[in-house]
Amino acid sequence: MSLAVKRDVGMDVAAFRLWAEARPDAERWELLDGEPVLMAPPRERHQRIVMNLAGRLDALAEPRGCRAVPNLAILSAAMDDFAPIPDVVVRCGPPLPDGYATDPLLVAEVLSPSTMSLDRGRKIDFYRTVPSLKVLLIVYSDEIRIEVWRRAGEDWGVTALGPDGTVTLPELDGSVPVRDIYRGLTV
């Protein structure tokens, strides 16, 4: 005999946005599979990687009328129960009226040991549904390693880079040496 368990229906993005507005400003929440998830304060090492990466990406993006911004939520019409907040988002066009982007060109997730399986699993599945997204960077914080996920038509390819690698970004007419992303850190 089998037992069917009915899963409670989670929040959609509209309900999450209303709910999140009432939360204290010091709290950062993302919506994953219909569930609000409180984001823990990141470690200093994590933040150093984010700052290095955001600075290099912003320098490449600005001449194209784009910018690198930390902590914007990403939305996709294909998955209305997700609003993840990656570490860095590159987008073009006018500034957003709020913290929700539907048009990222590039997204970067800096992995933390506690979020690695989620960031490399469900979030990648979600990001692949965002039509404007061309590049996804998965940046490891505990080793010098970056995965570059790039859209090629309907498919995605992935390349792993180590300490001597360079993240080539034709979308931004430039590149970033992997070592620059980890500048100021010991491994």
PDB file of C-alpha atoms in Angstrom:
ATOM      1  CA  MET A   1       0.000   0.000   0.000  1.00  0.00           C
ATOM      2  CA  SER A   2       1.333   3.434  -0.868  1.00  0.00           C
ATOM      3  CA  LEU A   3       0.590   6.670   0.862  1.00  0.00           C
ATOM      4  CA  ALA A   4       0.252   9.897  -1.111  1.00  0.00           C
ATOM      5  CA  VAL A   5       1.472  12.969   0.693  1.00  0.00           C
ATOM      6  CA  LYS A   6       0.162  16.311  -0.481  1.00  0.00           C
ATOM      7  CA  ARG A   7       2.888  18.932  -0.534  1.00  0.00           C
ATOM      8  CA  ASP A   8       1.810  22.368   0.607  1.00  0.00           C
ATOM      9  CA  VAL A   9       1.878  24.801  -2.259  1.00  0.00           C
ATOM     10  CA  GLY A  10       4.724  27.246  -1.770  1.00  0.00           C
ATOM     11  CA  MET A  11       4.880  30.931  -2.505  1.00  0.00           C
ATOM     12  CA  ASP A  12       5.022  32.354  -5.980  1.00  0.00           C
ATOM     13  CA  VAL A  13       7.199  35.384  -6.718  1.00  0.00           C
ATOM     14  CA  ALA A  14       4.351  37.886  -6.273  1.00  0.00           C
ATOM     15  CA  ALA A  15       3.485  36.567  -2.798  1.00  0.00           C
ATOM     16  CA  PHE A  16       7.175  36.395  -1.876  1.00  0.00           C
ATOM     17  CA  ARG A  17       7.766  40.014  -2.873  1.00  0.00           C
ATOM     18  CA  LEU A  18       4.903  41.208  -0.670  1.00  0.00           C
ATOM     19  CA  TRP A  19       6.101  39.017   2.191  1.00  0.00           C
ATOM     20  CA  ALA A  20       9.738  40.144   1.832  1.00  0.00           C
ATOM     21  CA  GLU A  21       8.809  43.844   1.870  1.00  0.00           C
ATOM     22  CA  ALA A  22       7.603  43.452   5.454  1.00  0.00           C
ATOM     23  CA  ARG A  23      10.885  41.879   6.606  1.00  0.00           C
ATOM     24  CA  PRO A  24      13.567  43.989   8.351  1.00  0.00           C
ATOM     25  CA  ASP A  25      16.115  45.584   6.004  1.00  0.00           C
ATOM     26  CA  ALA A  26      18.962  43.687   7.698  1.00  0.00           C
ATOM     27  CA  GLU A  27      17.492  40.360   6.561  1.00  0.00           C
ATOM     28  CA  ARG A  28      18.212  38.992   3.086  1.00  0.00           C
ATOM     29  CA  TRP A  29      15.779  36.389   1.780  1.00  0.00           C
ATOM     30  CA  GLU A  30      15.648  34.461  -1.467  1.00  0.00           C
ATOM     31  CA  LEU A  31      12.833  32.279  -2.796  1.00  0.00           C
ATOM     32  CA  LEU A  32      13.813  28.699  -3.650  1.00  0.00           C
ATOM     33  CA  ASP A  33      11.241  26.128  -4.730  1.00  0.00           C
ATOM     34  CA  GLY A  34       8.462  28.274  -3.272  1.00  0.00           C
ATOM     35  CA  GLU A  35      10.106  28.579   0.148  1.00  0.00           C
ATOM     36  CA  PRO A  36      11.640  31.762   1.574  1.00  0.00           C
ATOM     37  CA  VAL A  37      15.230  31.088   2.656  1.00  0.00           C
ATOM     38  CA  LEU A  38      17.124  33.443   4.972  1.00  0.00           C
ATOM     39  CA  MET A  39      20.659  34.052   3.757  1.00  0.00           C
ATOM     40  CA  ALA A  40      23.343  33.884   6.432  1.00  0.00           C
ATOM     41  CA  PRO A  41      25.987  36.610   6.546  1.00  0.00           C
ATOM     42  CA  PRO A  42      28.822  35.554   4.235  1.00  0.00           C
ATOM     43  CA  ARG A  43      32.347  34.950   5.451  1.00  0.00           C
ATOM     44  CA  GLU A  44      35.034  37.543   4.794  1.00  0.00           C
ATOM     45  CA  ARG A  45      36.792  35.267   2.280  1.00  0.00           C
ATOM     46  CA  HIS A  46      33.545  34.941   0.330  1.00  0.00           C
ATOM     47  CA  GLN A  47      33.032  38.691   0.330  1.00  0.00           C
ATOM     48  CA  ARG A  48      36.606  39.359  -0.817  1.00  0.00           C
ATOM     49  CA  ILE A  49      36.046  37.099  -3.840  1.00  0.00           C
ATOM     50  CA  VAL A  50      32.742  38.864  -4.573  1.00  0.00           C
ATOM     51  CA  MET A  51      34.373  42.301  -4.391  1.00  0.00           C
ATOM     52  CA  ASN A  52      37.285  41.273  -6.623  1.00  0.00           C
ATOM     53  CA  LEU A  53      34.946  39.720  -9.174  1.00  0.00           C
ATOM     54  CA  ALA A  54      32.403  42.548  -9.138  1.00  0.00           C
ATOM     55  CA  GLY A  55      35.139  45.147  -9.625  1.00  0.00           C
ATOM     56  CA  ARG A  56      36.681  43.365 -12.609  1.00  0.00           C
ATOM     57  CA  LEU A  57      33.294  42.657 -14.205  1.00  0.00           C
ATOM     58  CA  ASP A  58      32.104  46.230 -13.681  1.00  0.00           C
ATOM     59  CA  ALA A  59      35.232  47.590 -15.382  1.00  0.00           C
ATOM     60  CA  LEU A  60      34.448  45.421 -18.424  1.00  0.00           C
ATOM     61  CA  ALA A  61      30.703  46.132 -18.387  1.00  0.00           C
ATOM     62  CA  GLU A  62      30.706  49.903 -17.977  1.00  0.00           C
ATOM     63  CA  PRO A  63      32.035  50.805 -21.456  1.00  0.00           C
ATOM     64  CA  ARG A  64      29.130  48.794 -22.909  1.00  0.00           C
ATOM     65  CA  GLY A  65      26.507  50.680 -20.872  1.00  0.00           C
ATOM     66  CA  CYS A  66      26.182  47.774 -18.462  1.00  0.00           C
ATOM     67  CA  ARG A  67      27.145  47.266 -14.823  1.00  0.00           C
ATOM     68  CA  ALA A  68      28.005  44.604 -12.268  1.00  0.00           C
ATOM     69  CA  VAL A  69      25.763  44.712  -9.211  1.00  0.00           C
ATOM     70  CA  PRO A  70      25.802  42.529  -6.099  1.00  0.00           C
ATOM     71  CA  ASN A  71      22.725  40.868  -4.630  1.00  0.00           C
ATOM     72  CA  LEU A  72      19.934  41.403  -7.156  1.00  0.00           C
ATOM     73  CA  ALA A  73      17.212  38.758  -7.199  1.00  0.00           C
ATOM     74  CA  ILE A  74      16.776  37.030 -10.562  1.00  0.00           C
ATOM     75  CA  LEU A  75      13.341  36.214 -11.981  1.00  0.00           C
ATOM     76  CA  SER A  76      12.294  33.875 -14.789  1.00  0.00           C
ATOM     77  CA  ALA A  77       8.823  33.535 -16.280  1.00  0.00           C
ATOM     78  CA  ALA A  78       9.489  29.784 -16.589  1.00  0.00           C
ATOM     79  CA  MET A  79       9.812  29.245 -12.809  1.00  0.00           C
ATOM     80  CA  ASP A  80       7.509  31.415 -10.705  1.00  0.00           C
ATOM     81  CA  ASP A  81       8.603  29.849  -7.414  1.00  0.00           C
ATOM     82  CA  PHE A  82      12.239  30.994  -7.600  1.00  0.00           C
ATOM     83  CA  ALA A  83      13.893  34.352  -6.890  1.00  0.00           C
ATOM     84  CA  PRO A  84      17.511  33.486  -6.056  1.00  0.00           C
ATOM     85  CA  ILE A  85      20.035  36.163  -5.161  1.00  0.00           C
ATOM     86  CA  PRO A  86      23.408  35.474  -6.787  1.00  0.00           C
ATOM     87  CA  ASP A  87      26.537  37.226  -5.567  1.00  0.00           C
ATOM     88  CA  VAL A  88      27.110  39.310  -8.723  1.00  0.00           C
ATOM     89  CA  VAL A  89      24.793  40.169 -11.611  1.00  0.00           C
ATOM     90  CA  VAL A  90      25.829  41.932 -14.821  1.00  0.00           C
ATOM     91  CA  ARG A  91      22.958  43.612 -16.593  1.00  0.00           C
ATOM     92  CA  CYS A  92      22.453  46.368 -19.139  1.00  0.00           C
ATOM     93  CA  GLY A  93      19.723  48.906 -19.670  1.00  0.00           C
ATOM     94  CA  PRO A  94      18.209  51.433 -17.297  1.00  0.00           C
ATOM     95  CA  PRO A  95      18.559  50.974 -13.531  1.00  0.00           C
ATOM     96  CA  LEU A  96      15.920  48.801 -11.917  1.00  0.00           C
ATOM     97  CA  PRO A  97      13.212  50.371  -9.732  1.00  0.00           C
ATOM     98  CA  ASP A  98      13.638  47.517  -7.257  1.00  0.00           C
ATOM     99  CA  GLY A  99      15.998  44.619  -6.533  1.00  0.00           C
ATOM    100  CA  TYR A 100      14.512  42.155  -9.070  1.00  0.00           C
ATOM    101  CA  ALA A 101      16.111  41.573 -12.476  1.00  0.00           C
ATOM    102  CA  THR A 102      14.589  39.656 -15.381  1.00  0.00           C
ATOM    103  CA  ASP A 103      17.377  40.502 -17.836  1.00  0.00           C
ATOM    104  CA  PRO A 104      20.793  39.459 -16.503  1.00  0.00           C
ATOM    105  CA  LEU A 105      23.594  38.974 -19.012  1.00  0.00           C
ATOM    106  CA  LEU A 106      25.907  37.252 -16.515  1.00  0.00           C
ATOM    107  CA  VAL A 107      25.368  35.782 -13.059  1.00  0.00           C
ATOM    108  CA  ALA A 108      28.080  34.722 -10.603  1.00  0.00           C
ATOM    109  CA  GLU A 109      27.580  32.473  -7.593  1.00  0.00           C
ATOM    110  CA  VAL A 110      30.449  32.258  -5.109  1.00  0.00           C
ATOM    111  CA  LEU A 111      30.106  28.887  -3.428  1.00  0.00           C
ATOM    112  CA  SER A 112      30.051  28.490   0.313  1.00  0.00           C
ATOM    113  CA  PRO A 113      30.467  25.015   1.798  1.00  0.00           C
ATOM    114  CA  SER A 114      26.951  25.183   3.263  1.00  0.00           C
ATOM    115  CA  THR A 115      25.269  26.183  -0.026  1.00  0.00           C
ATOM    116  CA  MET A 116      27.368  24.292  -2.561  1.00  0.00           C
ATOM    117  CA  SER A 117      24.859  21.551  -3.421  1.00  0.00           C
ATOM    118  CA  LEU A 118      22.011  24.032  -3.870  1.00  0.00           C
ATOM    119  CA  ASP A 119      24.093  26.520  -5.878  1.00  0.00           C
ATOM    120  CA  ARG A 120      25.407  23.774  -8.172  1.00  0.00           C
ATOM    121  CA  GLY A 121      22.014  22.032  -8.448  1.00  0.00           C
ATOM    122  CA  ARG A 122      18.605  23.698  -8.417  1.00  0.00           C
ATOM    123  CA  LYS A 123      19.978  27.192  -8.938  1.00  0.00           C
ATOM    124  CA  ILE A 124      21.815  26.180 -12.122  1.00  0.00           C
ATOM    125  CA  ASP A 125      18.594  24.566 -13.362  1.00  0.00           C
ATOM    126  CA  PHE A 126      16.789  27.837 -12.657  1.00  0.00           C
ATOM    127  CA  TYR A 127      19.402  30.110 -14.242  1.00  0.00           C
ATOM    128  CA  ARG A 128      19.258  28.082 -17.436  1.00  0.00           C
ATOM    129  CA  THR A 129      15.592  29.169 -17.815  1.00  0.00           C
ATOM    130  CA  VAL A 130      16.451  32.896 -17.920  1.00  0.00           C
ATOM    131  CA  PRO A 131      16.436  33.809 -21.651  1.00  0.00           C
ATOM    132  CA  SER A 132      18.796  36.801 -21.401  1.00  0.00           C
ATOM    133  CA  LEU A 133      21.447  34.959 -19.383  1.00  0.00           C
ATOM    134  CA  LYS A 134      24.514  34.146 -21.482  1.00  0.00           C
ATOM    135  CA  VAL A 135      27.133  33.288 -18.823  1.00  0.00           C
ATOM    136  CA  LEU A 136      26.972  31.715 -15.375  1.00  0.00           C
ATOM    137  CA  LEU A 137      30.103  31.700 -13.226  1.00  0.00           C
ATOM    138  CA  ILE A 138      30.388  29.211 -10.371  1.00  0.00           C
ATOM    139  CA  VAL A 139      33.267  30.435  -8.226  1.00  0.00           C
ATOM    140  CA  TYR A 140      34.690  28.159  -5.556  1.00  0.00           C
ATOM    141  CA  SER A 141      35.707  29.827  -2.293  1.00  0.00           C
ATOM    142  CA  ASP A 142      37.763  26.990  -0.813  1.00  0.00           C
ATOM    143  CA  GLU A 143      39.971  26.421  -3.878  1.00  0.00           C
ATOM    144  CA  ILE A 144      41.025  28.408  -6.939  1.00  0.00           C
ATOM    145  CA  ARG A 145      38.506  27.044  -9.391  1.00  0.00           C
ATOM    146  CA  ILE A 146      35.840  28.601 -11.583  1.00  0.00           C
ATOM    147  CA  GLU A 147      33.240  26.899 -13.745  1.00  0.00           C
ATOM    148  CA  VAL A 148      32.171  28.975 -16.735  1.00  0.00           C
ATOM    149  CA  TRP A 149      28.724  27.959 -17.968  1.00  0.00           C
ATOM    150  CA  ARG A 150      27.962  29.502 -21.358  1.00  0.00           C
ATOM    151  CA  ARG A 151      24.776  29.383 -23.411  1.00  0.00           C
ATOM    152  CA  ALA A 152      25.239  28.107 -26.965  1.00  0.00           C
ATOM    153  CA  GLY A 153      21.832  28.297 -28.601  1.00  0.00           C
ATOM    154  CA  GLU A 154      19.536  26.031 -26.615  1.00  0.00           C
ATOM    155  CA  ASP A 155      22.421  24.164 -24.985  1.00  0.00           C
ATOM    156  CA  TRP A 156      24.910  25.060 -22.283  1.00  0.00           C
ATOM    157  CA  GLY A 157      28.593  24.191 -22.179  1.00  0.00           C
ATOM    158  CA  VAL A 158      30.813  24.253 -19.125  1.00  0.00           C
ATOM    159  CA  THR A 159      34.549  24.827 -18.777  1.00  0.00           C
ATOM    160  CA  ALA A 160      36.528  24.508 -15.542  1.00  0.00           C
ATOM    161  CA  LEU A 161      39.414  26.905 -14.958  1.00  0.00           C
ATOM    162  CA  GLY A 162      42.236  26.751 -12.420  1.00  0.00           C
ATOM    163  CA  PRO A 163      44.763  29.255 -11.077  1.00  0.00           C
ATOM    164  CA  ASP A 164      46.443  29.874 -14.437  1.00  0.00           C
ATOM    165  CA  GLY A 165      43.170  30.198 -16.368  1.00  0.00           C
ATOM    166  CA  THR A 166      41.411  33.233 -17.759  1.00  0.00           C
ATOM    167  CA  VAL A 167      37.652  33.784 -17.852  1.00  0.00           C
ATOM    168  CA  THR A 168      37.098  34.921 -21.438  1.00  0.00           C
ATOM    169  CA  LEU A 169      34.005  37.077 -21.779  1.00  0.00           C
ATOM    170  CA  PRO A 170      33.283  38.017 -25.407  1.00  0.00           C
ATOM    171  CA  GLU A 171      29.882  39.211 -24.156  1.00  0.00           C
ATOM    172  CA  LEU A 172      31.785  42.036 -22.425  1.00  0.00           C
ATOM    173  CA  ASP A 173      34.659  42.304 -24.918  1.00  0.00           C
ATOM    174  CA  GLY A 174      37.231  41.242 -22.352  1.00  0.00           C
ATOM    175  CA  SER A 175      38.537  38.695 -19.925  1.00  0.00           C
ATOM    176  CA  VAL A 176      39.412  38.253 -16.254  1.00  0.00           C
ATOM    177  CA  PRO A 177      42.427  36.258 -15.060  1.00  0.00           C
ATOM    178  CA  VAL A 178      41.329  33.712 -12.461  1.00  0.00           C
ATOM    179  CA  ARG A 179      44.107  34.856 -10.114  1.00  0.00           C
ATOM    180  CA  ASP A 180      42.602  38.387 -10.058  1.00  0.00           C
ATOM    181  CA  ILE A 181      39.371  37.006  -8.648  1.00  0.00           C
ATOM    182  CA  TYR A 182      41.270  35.513  -5.707  1.00  0.00           C
ATOM    183  CA  ARG A 183      43.587  38.515  -5.217  1.00  0.00           C
ATOM    184  CA  GLY A 184      44.516  39.126  -1.582  1.00  0.00           C
ATOM    185  CA  LEU A 185      43.617  35.599  -0.458  1.00  0.00           C
ATOM    186  CA  THR A 186      45.713  32.591   0.469  1.00  0.00           C
ATOM    187  CA  VAL A 187      44.693  29.128  -0.613  1.00  0.00           C
TER     188      VAL A 187
END
